Amino acid sequence: MNIMLKLENVTKIYPGAEHIKAVDELSFDLPEGEICTVVGPSGCGKTTAMKMINRLIPLTSGKIYIDGQNVNRLDTIELRRNIGYVIQNIGLFPNMTIAENIAVVPKMKGWDKNRITERAERLLELINLPPEEFMDRYPRELSGGQQQRIGVARAMATDPPIMLMDEPFGAIDPINRDHLQNEFLRIQDKVKKTIVFVTHDIDEAIKMGDKICLLKAGKLVQFAAPETMLTEPANDFVSDFLGGDRTLKRLNLLKLKAAMRPDPPVIMEEESPEKAKAMLTELKVDNLIVVDAEKRLLGYVNHEALEKEADEVRKVTRPTDSFMPASSSLKDGLSEIFTHDLGYLIVVDDDKKVLGVLNTEDIREILRR
Amino acid sequence: MEARAFSPVLKKLIPVLLTIIIVAGLYKFYGAWAYTTKNLAEFFRLTWEHLVLVIISMAAAVTVGVGLGTLMTRKGFDHLSPAIMGVVNVWQSVPSLGVIALAYGFLPLLGLSGIGVVPALIALFFHAVAPIVRNTYAGIQAVSKDVIEAATGMGMNPKQILFRIELPNALPVIMGGVRTSTAIIVGTAPLAFLIGGGGLGFWIFTGIALMDMGIMVAGAVPVALIAMLADSALARTEKTVVSKGIQAEEYQVAM
């Protein structure tokens, strides 16, 4: 795995505050294509640490390498043009149209006009804003959420390998923030940038990060994948910061696929009700999943349904909404279990084929691990 | 539908028509029309002198004002800026007549003549420069820090930030300063006559001295018209040079 970003004993002492180390001997390696969320209480130095990467803030000591190159040896302007930069308050240029905003870095890099336009259109499509509608509009005509998406598109204009994001969704209302986070993760899935993402929101850090870098008073407390940090917090500060509900937070991270019991007993739609009854008794269960020949979910049957006269199970099958795709989070799955009367959740793939089942006991089991 | 399409034209037309009626009324009533036609050559000469005073002093004031205002926002000069702004603010409060009188009284101390076109231009320049310096400085300072941070982070150098971000975004405020200055200078230029600077002030002050309203109006009305035309021209300029993304929703264009 190629290490894209490497921090080595990075330290920042601001002039006039010599007794405080804003960032204190910070070191970590970030592999290519991963998001590192930098999180911590306010004043912990997370923004300072990020801004030293593109040298908006000069280093006091230590070294930062991007793809093996020491950033202090590179030309500052050139370095910044090769790093996507997104700030909390967006900072779109109000005097320029959306297309011109996106074109800023490509223009400075001397791209020709057609290539710039083409790229701007592609980026707008990527962030789900129709180019023909948005290219020639001005920032003030856009909503906050749209502006922030343009901010992200602008930062990706020249396809930089590294992006720095300073609380990019911090000024956006919770509903839109959630939407933007999901959209951003969807984009990241395609573009695979190496991203340093500063946030003060631990939930956002867990959701967005492949790695979390937790800082306290300039010092690195723990650098780990979210799952590791939630299960093995390095000390009391980490567990306090993660919150008393850190077990529940894992529900957000874990996927149904990881917790489900695979290959549950099922019955084909054309089987006889007698066989279904026999299976119910034999397996000591209350109900049975009914599938078609392709193993696609049709519904369920229970004793009550089987009382009725029928030659095939299909005729007495009851429909159910208690199913979810395997890629959903455990949190959504748990909520679904409590919503429906089946008492468990049927896990399906994208074609609605039954992959497994999940009940609260299974969830408890995996959280205890 | 038709009435709505018609109304913007009407809105613009009414002040124009009103102006024409008032001007024509004044000219007729006081006999200014007769005086002007009788002295047509002098009228053109005085108007030309007046325009020269306004255009040259304004051109110099815009150049120096925008330059100084910009310089004050640069790193290394920012500690001087409060002092300069203090001087500028005090200077702006000196009345027009005072500026002309100061030029008359002060220039001889430097070994220059206090009489003529040059002292008049110097006086007008100093009077015009203050609002432009002030607005340029304020306009650039008002550009959002986030915008500057984004520009820096994206790899713009200080020159690019100044010309592509700071000045374009400060332009509405700068243009406001230029319009204020122009209005002041067109109005102050008649006073240039008092120190031998020529211009339409000649007829205004002659009319007052002879208690001849006709001569006075023949000088005063063109001054007012120049002021209106200049402001209208600047408003149009503003509309073309200021980006649509930061223009006020509706511009006040008098004509």
XYZ file of C-alpha atoms in Angstrom, chain A residues 1-5 28-37 161-163 184-185 188 191-197 208-212 223-226:
37
model
C 0.000 0.000 0.000
C 1.431 3.308 -1.075
C 1.725 5.874 1.708
C 0.420 9.096 0.162
C 0.733 11.390 3.144
C 1.020 9.408 11.108
C 0.953 7.648 7.744
C -2.061 7.837 5.487
C -2.324 5.278 2.653
C -3.431 6.363 -0.804
C -7.190 6.612 -1.341
C -8.139 6.830 2.323
C -9.944 9.494 4.295
C -8.331 10.514 7.559
C -10.694 12.451 9.788
C -4.398 13.221 -5.527
C -4.757 14.853 -2.116
C -7.572 16.935 -0.702
C -19.428 12.674 -0.803
C -18.766 9.077 0.219
C -15.043 9.194 -2.971
C -12.422 8.966 -7.251
C -10.434 7.436 -4.352
C -8.681 10.587 -3.174
C -6.377 10.747 -0.204
C -8.222 13.118 2.095
C -7.514 14.902 5.346
C -10.889 15.837 6.755
C -16.406 9.635 6.989
C -13.051 8.273 8.153
C -11.113 5.233 7.043
C -8.809 6.397 9.803
C -9.486 8.711 12.695
C -4.748 7.044 15.221
C -6.869 4.103 14.161
C -9.695 2.869 12.008
C -13.097 3.860 13.452
